[in-house]
Coordinates of C-alpha atoms and ligand atoms in Angstrom, one line a residue:
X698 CA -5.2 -27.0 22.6
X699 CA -5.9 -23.8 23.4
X700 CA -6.4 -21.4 20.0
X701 CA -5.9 -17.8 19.1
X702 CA -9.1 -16.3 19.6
X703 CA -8.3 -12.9 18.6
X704 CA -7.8 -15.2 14.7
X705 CA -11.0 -17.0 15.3
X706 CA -12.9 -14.2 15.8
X707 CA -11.7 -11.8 13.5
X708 CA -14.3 -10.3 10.9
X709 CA -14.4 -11.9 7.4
X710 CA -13.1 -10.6 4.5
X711 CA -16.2 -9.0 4.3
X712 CA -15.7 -6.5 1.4
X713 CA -14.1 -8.6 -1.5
X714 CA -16.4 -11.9 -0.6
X715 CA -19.3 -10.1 -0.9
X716 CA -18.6 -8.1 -4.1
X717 CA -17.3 -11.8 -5.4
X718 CA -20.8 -13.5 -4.7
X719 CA -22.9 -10.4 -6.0
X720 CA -20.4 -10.4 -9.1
X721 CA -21.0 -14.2 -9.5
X722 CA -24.3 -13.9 -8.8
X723 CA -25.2 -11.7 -11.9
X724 CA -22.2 -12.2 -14.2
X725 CA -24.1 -15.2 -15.8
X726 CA -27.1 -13.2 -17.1
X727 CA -25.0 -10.0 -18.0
X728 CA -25.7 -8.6 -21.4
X729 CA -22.6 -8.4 -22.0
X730 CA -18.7 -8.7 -20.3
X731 CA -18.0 -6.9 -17.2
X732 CA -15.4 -4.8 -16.8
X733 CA -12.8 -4.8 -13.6
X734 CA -12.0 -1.6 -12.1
X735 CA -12.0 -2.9 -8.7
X736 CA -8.9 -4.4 -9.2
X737 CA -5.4 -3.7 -7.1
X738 CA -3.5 -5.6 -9.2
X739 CA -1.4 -4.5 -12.4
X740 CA -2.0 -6.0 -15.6
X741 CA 1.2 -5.3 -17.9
X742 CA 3.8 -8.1 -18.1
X743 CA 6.9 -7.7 -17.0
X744 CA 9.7 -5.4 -18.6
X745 CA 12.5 -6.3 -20.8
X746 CA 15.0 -5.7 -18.9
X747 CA 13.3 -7.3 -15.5
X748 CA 12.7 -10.7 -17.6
X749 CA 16.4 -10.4 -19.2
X750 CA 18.0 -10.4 -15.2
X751 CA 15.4 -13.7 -14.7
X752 CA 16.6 -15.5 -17.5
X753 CA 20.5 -14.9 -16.8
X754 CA 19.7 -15.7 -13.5
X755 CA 18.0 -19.2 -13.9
X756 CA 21.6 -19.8 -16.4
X757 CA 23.7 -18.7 -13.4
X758 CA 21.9 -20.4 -11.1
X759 CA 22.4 -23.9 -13.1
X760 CA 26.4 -23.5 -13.0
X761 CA 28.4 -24.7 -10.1
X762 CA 30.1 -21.3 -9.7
X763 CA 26.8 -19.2 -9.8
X764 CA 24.5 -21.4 -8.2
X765 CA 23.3 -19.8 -4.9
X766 CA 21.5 -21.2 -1.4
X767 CA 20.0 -18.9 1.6
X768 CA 20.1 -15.5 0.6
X769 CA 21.2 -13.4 3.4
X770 CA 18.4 -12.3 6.0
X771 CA 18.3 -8.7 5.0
X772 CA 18.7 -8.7 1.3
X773 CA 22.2 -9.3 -1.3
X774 CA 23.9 -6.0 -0.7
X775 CA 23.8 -5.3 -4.3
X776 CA 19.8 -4.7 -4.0
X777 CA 20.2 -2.6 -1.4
X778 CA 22.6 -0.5 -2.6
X779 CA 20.3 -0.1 -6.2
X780 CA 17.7 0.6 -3.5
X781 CA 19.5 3.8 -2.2
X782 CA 21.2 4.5 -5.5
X783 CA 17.7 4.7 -7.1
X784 CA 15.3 5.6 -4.6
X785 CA 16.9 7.6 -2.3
X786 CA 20.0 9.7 -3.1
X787 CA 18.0 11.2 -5.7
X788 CA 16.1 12.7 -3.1
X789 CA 18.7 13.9 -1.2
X790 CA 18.0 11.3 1.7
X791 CA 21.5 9.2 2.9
X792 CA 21.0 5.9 4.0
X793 CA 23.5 2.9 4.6
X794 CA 22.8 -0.3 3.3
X795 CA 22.4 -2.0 6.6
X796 CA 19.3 0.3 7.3
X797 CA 17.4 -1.1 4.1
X798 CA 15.5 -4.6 5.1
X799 CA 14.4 -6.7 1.8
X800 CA 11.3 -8.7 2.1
X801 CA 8.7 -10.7 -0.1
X802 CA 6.4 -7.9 -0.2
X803 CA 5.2 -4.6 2.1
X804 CA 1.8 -6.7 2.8
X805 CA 4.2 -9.0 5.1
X806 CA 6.4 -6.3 6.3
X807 CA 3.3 -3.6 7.7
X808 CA 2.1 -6.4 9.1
X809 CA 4.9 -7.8 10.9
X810 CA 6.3 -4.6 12.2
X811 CA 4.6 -4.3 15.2
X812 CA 6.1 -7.0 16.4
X813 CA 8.7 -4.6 17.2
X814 CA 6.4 -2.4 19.6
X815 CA 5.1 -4.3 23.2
X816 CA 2.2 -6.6 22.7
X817 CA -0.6 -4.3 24.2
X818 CA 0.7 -1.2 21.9
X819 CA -2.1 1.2 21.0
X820 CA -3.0 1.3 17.1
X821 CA -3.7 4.1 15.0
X822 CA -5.1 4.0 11.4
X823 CA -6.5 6.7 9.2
X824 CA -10.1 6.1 7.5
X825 CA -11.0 4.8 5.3
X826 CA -7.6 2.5 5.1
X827 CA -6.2 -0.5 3.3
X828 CA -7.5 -3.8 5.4
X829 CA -4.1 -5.0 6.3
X830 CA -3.1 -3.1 8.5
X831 CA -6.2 -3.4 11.0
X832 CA -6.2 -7.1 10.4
X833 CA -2.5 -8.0 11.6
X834 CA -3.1 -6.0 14.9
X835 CA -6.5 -7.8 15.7
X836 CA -4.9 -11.1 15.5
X837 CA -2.0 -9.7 17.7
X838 CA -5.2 -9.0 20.1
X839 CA -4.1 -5.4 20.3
X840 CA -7.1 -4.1 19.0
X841 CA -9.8 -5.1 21.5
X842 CA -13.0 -6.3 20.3
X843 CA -14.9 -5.7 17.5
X844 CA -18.5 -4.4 18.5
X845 CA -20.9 -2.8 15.8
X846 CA -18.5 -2.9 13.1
X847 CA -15.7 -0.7 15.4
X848 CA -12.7 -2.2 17.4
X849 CA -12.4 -0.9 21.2
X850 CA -9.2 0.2 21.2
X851 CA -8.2 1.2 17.8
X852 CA -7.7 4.9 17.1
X853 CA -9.4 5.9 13.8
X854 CA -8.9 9.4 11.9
X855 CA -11.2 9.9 10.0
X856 CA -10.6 11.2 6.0
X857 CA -13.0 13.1 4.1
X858 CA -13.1 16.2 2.0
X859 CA -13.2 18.4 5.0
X860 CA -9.7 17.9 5.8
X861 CA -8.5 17.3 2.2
X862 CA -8.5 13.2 3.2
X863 CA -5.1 14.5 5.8
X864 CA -6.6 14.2 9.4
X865 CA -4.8 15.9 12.1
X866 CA -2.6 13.5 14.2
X867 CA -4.1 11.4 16.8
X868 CA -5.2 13.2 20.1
X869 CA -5.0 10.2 22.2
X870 CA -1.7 8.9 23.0
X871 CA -0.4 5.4 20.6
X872 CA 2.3 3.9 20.0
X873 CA 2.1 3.1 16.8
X874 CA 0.4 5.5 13.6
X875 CA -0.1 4.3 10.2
X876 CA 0.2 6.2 7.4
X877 CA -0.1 5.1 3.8
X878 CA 0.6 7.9 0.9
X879 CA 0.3 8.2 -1.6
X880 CA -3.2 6.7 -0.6
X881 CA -5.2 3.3 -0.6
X882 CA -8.0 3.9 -1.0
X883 CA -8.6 7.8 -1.5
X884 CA -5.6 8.1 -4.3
X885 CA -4.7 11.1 -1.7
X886 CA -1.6 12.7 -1.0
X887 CA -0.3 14.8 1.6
X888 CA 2.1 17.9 0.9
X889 CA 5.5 18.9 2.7
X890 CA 4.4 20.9 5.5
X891 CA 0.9 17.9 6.3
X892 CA 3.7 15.3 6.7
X893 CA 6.1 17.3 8.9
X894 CA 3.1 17.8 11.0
X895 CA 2.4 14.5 11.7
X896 CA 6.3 14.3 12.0
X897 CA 6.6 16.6 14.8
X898 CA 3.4 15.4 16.4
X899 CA 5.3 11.6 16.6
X900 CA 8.5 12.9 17.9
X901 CA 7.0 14.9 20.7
X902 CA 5.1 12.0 21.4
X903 CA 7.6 9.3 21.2
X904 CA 4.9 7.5 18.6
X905 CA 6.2 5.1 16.0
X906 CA 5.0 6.1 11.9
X907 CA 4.9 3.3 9.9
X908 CA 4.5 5.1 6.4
X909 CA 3.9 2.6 4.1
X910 CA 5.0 4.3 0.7
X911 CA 3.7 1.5 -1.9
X912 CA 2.3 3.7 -4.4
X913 CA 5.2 6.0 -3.8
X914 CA 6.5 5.5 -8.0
X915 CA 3.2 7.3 -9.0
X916 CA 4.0 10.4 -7.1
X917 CA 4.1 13.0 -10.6
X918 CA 4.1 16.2 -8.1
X919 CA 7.8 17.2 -7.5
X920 CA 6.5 19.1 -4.1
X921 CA 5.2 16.2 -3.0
X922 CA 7.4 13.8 -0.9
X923 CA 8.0 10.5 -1.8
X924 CA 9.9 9.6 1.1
X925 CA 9.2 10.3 4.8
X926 CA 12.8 10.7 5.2
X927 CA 12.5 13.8 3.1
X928 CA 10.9 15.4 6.4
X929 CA 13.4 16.7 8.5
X930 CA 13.7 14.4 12.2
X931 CA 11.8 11.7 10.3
X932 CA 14.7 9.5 10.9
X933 CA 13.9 9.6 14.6
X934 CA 10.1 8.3 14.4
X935 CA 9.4 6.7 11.2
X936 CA 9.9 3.1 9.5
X937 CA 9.6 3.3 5.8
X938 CA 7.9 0.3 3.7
X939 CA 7.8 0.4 0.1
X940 CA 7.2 -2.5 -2.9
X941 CA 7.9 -3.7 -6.1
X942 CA 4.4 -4.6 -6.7
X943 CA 3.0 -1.6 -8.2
X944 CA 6.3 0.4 -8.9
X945 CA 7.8 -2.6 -11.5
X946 CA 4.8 -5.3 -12.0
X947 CA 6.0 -7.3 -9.1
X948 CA 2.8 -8.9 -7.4
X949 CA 3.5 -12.0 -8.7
X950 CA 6.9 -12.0 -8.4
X951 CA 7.3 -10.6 -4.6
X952 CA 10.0 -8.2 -3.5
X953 CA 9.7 -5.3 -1.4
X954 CA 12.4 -3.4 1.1
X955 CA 11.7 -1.7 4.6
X956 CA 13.6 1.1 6.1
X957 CA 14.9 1.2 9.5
X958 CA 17.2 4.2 10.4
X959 CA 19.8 3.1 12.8
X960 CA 18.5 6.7 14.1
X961 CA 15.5 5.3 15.1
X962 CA 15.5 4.1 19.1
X963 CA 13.3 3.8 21.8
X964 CA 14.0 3.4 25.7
X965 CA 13.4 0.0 27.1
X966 CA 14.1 -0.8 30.8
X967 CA 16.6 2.0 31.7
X968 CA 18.4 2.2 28.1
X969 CA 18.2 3.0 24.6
X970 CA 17.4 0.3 22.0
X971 CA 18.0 0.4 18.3
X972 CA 14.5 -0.8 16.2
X973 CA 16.9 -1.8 13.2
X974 CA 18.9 -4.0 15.3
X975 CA 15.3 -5.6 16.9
X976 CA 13.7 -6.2 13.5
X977 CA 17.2 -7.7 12.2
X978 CA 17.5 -10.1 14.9
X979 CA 13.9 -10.9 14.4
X980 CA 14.1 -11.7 10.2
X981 CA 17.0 -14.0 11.4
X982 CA 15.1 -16.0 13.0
X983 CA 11.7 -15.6 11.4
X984 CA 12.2 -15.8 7.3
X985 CA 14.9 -16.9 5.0
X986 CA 15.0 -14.0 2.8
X987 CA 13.7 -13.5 -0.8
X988 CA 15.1 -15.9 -3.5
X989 CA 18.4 -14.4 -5.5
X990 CA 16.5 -14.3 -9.0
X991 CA 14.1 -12.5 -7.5
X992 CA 16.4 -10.0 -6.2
X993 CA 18.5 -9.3 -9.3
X994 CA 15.0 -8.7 -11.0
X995 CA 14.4 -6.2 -8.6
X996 CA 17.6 -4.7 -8.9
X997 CA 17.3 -4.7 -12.9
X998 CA 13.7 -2.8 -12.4
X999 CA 16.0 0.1 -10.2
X1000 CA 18.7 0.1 -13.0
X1001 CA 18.7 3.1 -16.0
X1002 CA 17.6 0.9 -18.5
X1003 CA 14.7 -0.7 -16.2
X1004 CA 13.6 2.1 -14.4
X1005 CA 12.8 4.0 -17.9
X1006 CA 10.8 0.8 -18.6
X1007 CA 8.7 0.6 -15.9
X1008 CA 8.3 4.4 -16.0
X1009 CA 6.3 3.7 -19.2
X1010 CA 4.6 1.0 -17.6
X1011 CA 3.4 3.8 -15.0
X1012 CA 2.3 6.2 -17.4
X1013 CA 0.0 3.9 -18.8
X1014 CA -2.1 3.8 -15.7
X1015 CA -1.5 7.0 -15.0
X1016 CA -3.0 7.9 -18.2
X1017 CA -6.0 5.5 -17.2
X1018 CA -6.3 7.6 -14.1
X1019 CA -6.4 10.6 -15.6
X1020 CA -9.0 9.9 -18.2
X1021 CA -11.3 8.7 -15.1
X1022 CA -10.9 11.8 -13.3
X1023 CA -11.3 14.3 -16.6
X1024 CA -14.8 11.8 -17.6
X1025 CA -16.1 11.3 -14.4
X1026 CA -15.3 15.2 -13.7
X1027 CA -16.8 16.4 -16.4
X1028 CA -20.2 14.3 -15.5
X1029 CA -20.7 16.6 -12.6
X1030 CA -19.1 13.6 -9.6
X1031 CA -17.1 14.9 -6.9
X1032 CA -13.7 13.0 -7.6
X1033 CA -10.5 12.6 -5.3
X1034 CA -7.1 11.2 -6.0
X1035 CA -6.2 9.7 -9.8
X1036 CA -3.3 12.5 -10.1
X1037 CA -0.5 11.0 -8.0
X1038 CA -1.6 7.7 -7.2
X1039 CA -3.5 4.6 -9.4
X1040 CA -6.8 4.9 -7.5
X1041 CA -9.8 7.5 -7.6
X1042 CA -11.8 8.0 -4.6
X1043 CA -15.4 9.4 -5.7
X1044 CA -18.5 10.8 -4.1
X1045 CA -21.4 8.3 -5.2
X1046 CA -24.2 10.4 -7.0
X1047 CA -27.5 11.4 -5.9
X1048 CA -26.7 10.3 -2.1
X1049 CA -26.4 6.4 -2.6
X1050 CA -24.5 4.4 -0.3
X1051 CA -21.5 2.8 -1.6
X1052 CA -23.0 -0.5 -1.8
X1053 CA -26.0 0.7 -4.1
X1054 CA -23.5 2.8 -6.4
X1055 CA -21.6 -0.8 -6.7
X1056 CA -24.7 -2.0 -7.6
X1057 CA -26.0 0.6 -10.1
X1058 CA -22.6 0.0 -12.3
X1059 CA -22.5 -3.7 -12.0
X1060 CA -26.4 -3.8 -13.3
X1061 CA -26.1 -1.3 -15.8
X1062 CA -22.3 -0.7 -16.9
X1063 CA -21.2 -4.1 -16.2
X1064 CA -18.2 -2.1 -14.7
X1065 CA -16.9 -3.8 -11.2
X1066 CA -15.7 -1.2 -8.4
X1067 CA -14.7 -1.4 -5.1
X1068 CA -17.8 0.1 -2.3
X1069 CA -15.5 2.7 -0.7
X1070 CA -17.2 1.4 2.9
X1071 CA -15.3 -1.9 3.0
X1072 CA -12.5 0.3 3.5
X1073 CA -13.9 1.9 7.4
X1074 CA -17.0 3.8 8.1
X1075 CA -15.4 7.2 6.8
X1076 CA -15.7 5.3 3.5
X1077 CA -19.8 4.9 3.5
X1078 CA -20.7 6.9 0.7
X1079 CA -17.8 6.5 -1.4
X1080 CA -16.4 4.5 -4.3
X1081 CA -12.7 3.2 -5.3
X1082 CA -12.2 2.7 -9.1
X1083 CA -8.3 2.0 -10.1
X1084 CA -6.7 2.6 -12.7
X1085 CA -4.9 -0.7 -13.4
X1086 CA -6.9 -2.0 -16.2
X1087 CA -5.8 -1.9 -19.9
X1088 CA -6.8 1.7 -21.4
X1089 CA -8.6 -0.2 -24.0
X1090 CA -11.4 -1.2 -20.8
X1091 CA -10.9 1.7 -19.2
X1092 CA -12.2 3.9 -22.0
X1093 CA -14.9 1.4 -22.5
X1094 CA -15.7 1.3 -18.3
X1095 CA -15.9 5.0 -18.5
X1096 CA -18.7 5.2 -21.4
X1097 CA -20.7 2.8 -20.3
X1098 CA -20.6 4.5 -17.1
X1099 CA -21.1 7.9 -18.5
X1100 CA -24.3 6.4 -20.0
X1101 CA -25.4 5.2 -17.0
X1102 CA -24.9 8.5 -14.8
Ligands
PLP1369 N1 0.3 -1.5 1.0 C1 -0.7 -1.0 0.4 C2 -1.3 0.3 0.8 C3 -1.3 -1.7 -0.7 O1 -2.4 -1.2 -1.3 C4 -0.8 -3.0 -1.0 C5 -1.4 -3.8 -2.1 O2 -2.4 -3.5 -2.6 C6 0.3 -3.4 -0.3 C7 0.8 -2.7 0.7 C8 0.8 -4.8 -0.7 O3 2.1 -4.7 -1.2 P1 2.9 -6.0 -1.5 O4 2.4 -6.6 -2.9 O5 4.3 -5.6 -1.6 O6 2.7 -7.0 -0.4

């Protein structure tokens, strides 16, 4: 047997191993409970009207006439229909159910895509970015090898202030370009006319975008898109993946939906091939789909009466992100993100690294972050809080921290 040595050599999970062993490490001596603002994952239960479609569900399910096997490859059509009912006619963007992929969740889906592209296709990911992406590629072996903490041949762009965390597209040629915005980690956006560069850019260079929208619900900024697809040509260039997971509570659950425009082709060998009809004959023979209940609880989350639930549910952390931008504002840090996305991305004090700020607020706060260099170099320097705790411990996070500053 010969094994995959691109998988046996990747990297460890260096970043969340290492904050759980210092974590463990001092948790049993702590004065007193630490509090987790490292955390990607939501913490409200589900809503009403999500856990009414679950239980009517598991009654239908038990019935001869309602009970259901294999849901089809691509999602019920009723989901994807809520999907462009809810998500995108209100944004003026017209889409036909058979371009709308559902999935268990956009973790598998960013992941998987590039099986779609040849298997030597050049990579490019914005810095600091969320893990996944670089992960699935390095397996795939497109990425080279990984020498003093950088892969050969992935292209970075790097984020920072300077460029207001929206680097200019790549100036090497790739096939593929990530872009995830609203951002993890920075809590970043990018306007209108930033997106429609990076648009152009890929349709002038026949690159792929995979814009991985996930956080897309806690876009509050009316001039800031939520879709790619509200970018004129995007059609052409860009695969759309968005979640459940942090739009209606669903990371336990799992469901998420991909985009594929039927627009969206590339040449291969002398004629013009259709990505949406690639990736469907790939899910047909690659998954089974995602279970029915699951489904109709997605589709309750995109009906009225859900969708003003979890809107609430948002506010809440949005509310939580808010108060940790005004606090941590106010005690003089430089502080990024937190107005249209769950995370804030700030500048740790008095020139620490990332990894000593982690350490300052574990030791004396008891307040768990995230070092904002597990994320890429670009990230040294930086911290991640989110904004997915209760606001009861986020209030108490942020004055034990403001005592601590
Ligand atoms: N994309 C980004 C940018 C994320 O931060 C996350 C989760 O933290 C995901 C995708 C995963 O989404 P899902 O739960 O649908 O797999």
């Amino acid at each position: 047997m010969r094994l995959n040595a691109h998988l046996a050599n990747l990297p460890g999970n260096y970043l969340f191993a290492e904050i759980a062993r210092r974590v463990k490490e001092y948790e049993a001596a702590a004065p007193r409970r630490l509090i987790h603002l490292g955390i990607g994952d939501v913490t409200q239960p589900l809503a009403p009207a999500i856990v009414q479609a679950l239980v009517e569900c598991a009654r239908e399910m038990g019935t001869a006439d309602g009970f259901r096997g294999y849901p089809p490859d691509q999602g019920h059509p009723f989901l994807r229909q809520a999907i462009i009912d809810a998500d995108y006619a209100p944004l003026g963007v017209a889409l036909d159910a058979d371009e709308v992929f559902v999935s268990d969740g956009a973790k598998t889906d960013t992941s998987a895509l590039p099986e779609l592209l040849a298997a030597d296709a050049r990579v490019a990911i914005t810095d600091p970015v969320y893990p996944a992406y670089i992960d699935a590629n390095a397996m795939a072996g497109r990425l080279g090898r990984h020498a003093n903490g950088a892969w050969t041949k992935l292209v970075t762009l790097p984020c920072s202030p300077d460029n207001g965390f929206a680097p200019e597209p790549p100036s090497t040629p790739v096939d593929l370009l990530y872009l995830c915005y609203p951002n993890n980690p920075t809590g970043t956006v990018l306007t209108r006319e930033r997106l429609a560069r990076f648009v152009d850019h890929a349709r002038q260079t026949g690159t792929l975008i995979l814009f991985d929208a996930a956080y897309k619900a806690y876009v509050t900024d009316p001039s800031i898109p939520r879709s790619i697809y509200q970018i004129e040509g995007a059609e052409n260039i860009a695969i759309e993946c968005c979640s459940f997971s942090k739009s209606a509570g669903f990371t336990g659950m799992r469901c998420a939906y991909t985009v594929i425009p039927r627009a969206l082709q590339a040449e291969l060998e002398g004629r013009r091939v259709s990505l949406n009809a690639l990736w469907k004959r790939r899910i047909a023979s690659r998954q089974n789909g995602v279970s029915y209940p699951v489904q109709r609880a997605a589709a309750a989350a995109l009906s009225p009466v859900g969708q003003a639930q979890v809107a609430e549910q948002i506010r809440v952390y949005m509310d939580n992100a808010r108060r940790i931008v005004t606090a941590l504002e106010g005690a003089g840090l430089q502080v990024h993100g937190g107005i249209n996305a769950p995370y804030v991305w700030l500048r740790a004090p008095h020139g620490r690294d990332s990894w000593q700020f982690f350490d300052l607020l574990l030791h004396q706060a008891q307040v768990v972050g995230t070092p904002g260099s597990g994320f890429g170099p670009s990230g040294e320097g930086y911290f991640r809080l989110t904004a997915f705790n209760t606001p009861d411990n986020t209030q108490e996070a942020l004055e034990r921290m403001l005592a601590v500053l």
